[in-house]
């Protein structure tokens, strides 16, 4: 009985009631899982010299990471794990702008800590692989385990376009998977389905730019590598590539929402009298701007 | 409030009430997704010299593409993404013939635009791969990224038979996955199941002809390559192969419906008095010709 | 209207009311699908010289084939597709013995026709691969595309044991996936789950004997190859291996049921007064012998 | 009728009412399946010289093994198959400590028998592979088929950390997949989801230590190899590695529960007045310590 009371009190002490902090924590944990599975699978393919992983296992690693992240935070924050999706949600009015910082800080922290964890877990392998040299380019480059770099043949603007289109496709897919007025995935299976969507993007649009399609997946690991020994070349490499996976996905997300609306959703809403001004009219307007882009179940 | 009214009005302006246009748009978007994932995964395997993709990732790329296409249009148009399935639906009376053009135009547009998108995204890689030469045959041939070509050892008529049988199997599979009087997939999981069906066809019947099993998957990309620099050889190659993936799947689809009915569905319908002429009789007749071949949920 | 009546009459003519024939047809179609996907994926891996398939794609090919077979016949016949499972169902009283021939004949016909179909589809590739020589052994042996042969290092009795154990595991898995008093797969997803079970068996117990685990998967294709040009060596090869995949799975199936009962099901039934002799008692006894081994939904 | 009575009596004789024995049997069967699929897939990759399996098929082999184990025991014992998860369940109060021995004995027996079964099934292949030499290290080492060994470059303490973190991730994933107040997997699909979680861990955190993340997966097979001919080197190899996969996962499990609570669950419980001392209060406390870590459906 006394123990029970102590536990009750402890729970009440530890329980955070602030919704924004709770959502930030959820984004941190889910992005941590995404990045641990994702970057871990790249580390294994690179450092294992293709004997313990291939581009396919990298695609599946990010896919299963997304799946686990959605299970870990979908019911709390919507499991964005992606600053582009968070900002797109703010743009279309799904998420109040004041919540944006909590989401992005959570995602960046989770992503940064996951990079440090992969570094920690693979440190001996890293040392063994390149004899202690942490390089961004060259035959034993390892910076690509953490952040993305464009293929040598890619021009900057086409890389931008690539990330822009890939992210639009990601967002179209997420919207379709959740669209209950269309052919949504069965509730409770959308984590798997979105995971396979991300795996599919990696298999078909992954080679040229490394498919960041997500600022939270790319920038914090890049900062980590800058601090951990790879140096500032991580920002200058690829013709100063670093800002592309930050900016292009944000624009691509918004355009993805627009495309899904133009092709499907605008024409598929419950019909409503215009200018009625009543509650139902408001509800309709809300539908206009609140296409589901979160993984809330 | 004024903004709300403006949004309402805009929505009403943009919302297309015409069912045929809406279905055409849905077919366009879903076929676009199918082809972007599919052709993208071939591009990655070819241009990445097997380091970024294999025949397995191509199989999965088309499979996940089908899955995403079904999520994107299943509730609007049935997500055919395949002129053979659309015409088979017309033949058996599931779809009025007058809708056929809207479906096929939508599919062809989506498929053509996806080819252009893959070309745009992989342009630098294409240039890097073959030094700017866009060839249909030879060691660095790249036309096969877009449309299908038979293996060198295949005769034309056997290739025809191959596409014919593969498409019949596709249609048998789709019918079985939707058949609620048999062992249908759980609603909301059939997108994944049909995706795996297509992946399975690629793994077991993909090598000889490239498993087009779909005019909308093959003809528009071929036209695109003819225009984009590969020239008219795309139509003459493989003993003028181009018409086979157009004609054989259409015939195969109808035969697939016939086979599923002969083996399963004819004998598995609610029994009914013949010549009763009442509503129930009509319903029965409707069942005869309306075996579900669409992905409507 | 007249057309409607004609269709009604045609349907009634074609509709087979005899349950056994309907079940035989369902077994034929489902086994055909299983074997077309399965043997097709082996053909692609062998004849494509590992460029169009690997052992993994063979494992997935059989897995997706099982999945499609269950969708195609699960609601009609239970989709055994396996004479060992059919006979085990008869032994435990799930299926009347008089139905056994219809099931097995259906399975064998489906399996034989699938072999012929693979032969037809891959004929040009077969000719190209070995210059027209259809051999059972040697560097360009192709008989293994159709039936299974043990690895050269395997002794006959260990191969028997291998098939015996693998089939027992298959049956334990099927029972567990359907066991509603335990942790069954969600109805409508068991086709996928059993497909993955078979893929898993191939990945972990496939190398030594080719994991026939099924007389209907092995004997009809072997007979087909004997007739189609490989000759009687298909029966003498591997120390007269042919009878092992027929006999061992039948024994293994029964033992698999026994193991699942000893470890799980006997102790997990609704408790009942012994010797009560009432209806409930009978129901209990029925449960003893009717553990679900079919894919009926 | 007499036969019926005999069967009833037999059932009642064989039916074990003791819950602990039933749960031990369920753990034995499920761990047997996990290890047969898992170790079998390693055997196939190693002894097949990468032609019949790769690291990917090993990852999938363990994943599908976990899936099948959950189906086989999830409704009886919760399908832990892992002494670390069992002890963590005891620590947080989900499972009474008195049940721990039954669970662990069941798991160890199942794991040991699975190792013996793999040895039996692959005996001819083992003999063929290394000419009868069963070695722990060297180019034809085969002890790694059964138990895990660290990569040569790994230090002991980092290997410990690796197993510790990997197991924490496993437990976070299992908690998230079951958390009905968050974004749980659909009931009846969690076996598949947890299987994919384990496959994902293998793809991203598998290379350095062999991802035992489970004493029941590692110790019994090691004991088996010591007895079966590999000798005591299995305990001394890797700087006496054997105790790491036993101890690290147990600690990691508890920390995993803690992390999931700190980031998600503490802040996501039904709110309750502290010190109320009524039934509801008790229920709340129970929630504090009973986060679902079992696969009970």
Tab-separated table of N, CA, C and O in Angstrom, chain A residues 20 34 58 66 80 112:
chain	number	residue	atom	x	y	z
A	20	UNK	N	2.467	20.082	-25.806
A	20	UNK	CA	3.561	20.337	-26.737
A	20	UNK	C	4.819	19.568	-26.364
A	20	UNK	O	5.516	19.019	-27.228
A	34	UNK	N	13.521	5.811	-36.348
A	34	UNK	CA	13.703	5.890	-37.803
A	34	UNK	C	15.175	5.966	-38.175
A	34	UNK	O	15.662	5.228	-39.044
A	58	UNK	N	19.186	-1.343	-47.171
A	58	UNK	CA	19.077	0.059	-46.754
A	58	UNK	C	17.641	0.547	-46.971
A	58	UNK	O	17.041	1.169	-46.088
A	66	UNK	N	10.674	3.700	-40.422
A	66	UNK	CA	9.460	4.525	-40.483
A	66	UNK	C	8.297	3.798	-39.818
A	66	UNK	O	7.545	4.374	-39.022
A	80	UNK	N	5.275	12.553	-37.362
A	80	UNK	CA	5.788	13.162	-38.590
A	80	UNK	C	7.204	12.688	-38.889
A	80	UNK	O	7.499	12.270	-39.991
A	112	UNK	N	19.704	13.508	-34.081
A	112	UNK	CA	21.095	13.722	-33.672
A	112	UNK	C	21.554	12.602	-32.737
A	112	UNK	O	22.646	12.051	-32.895
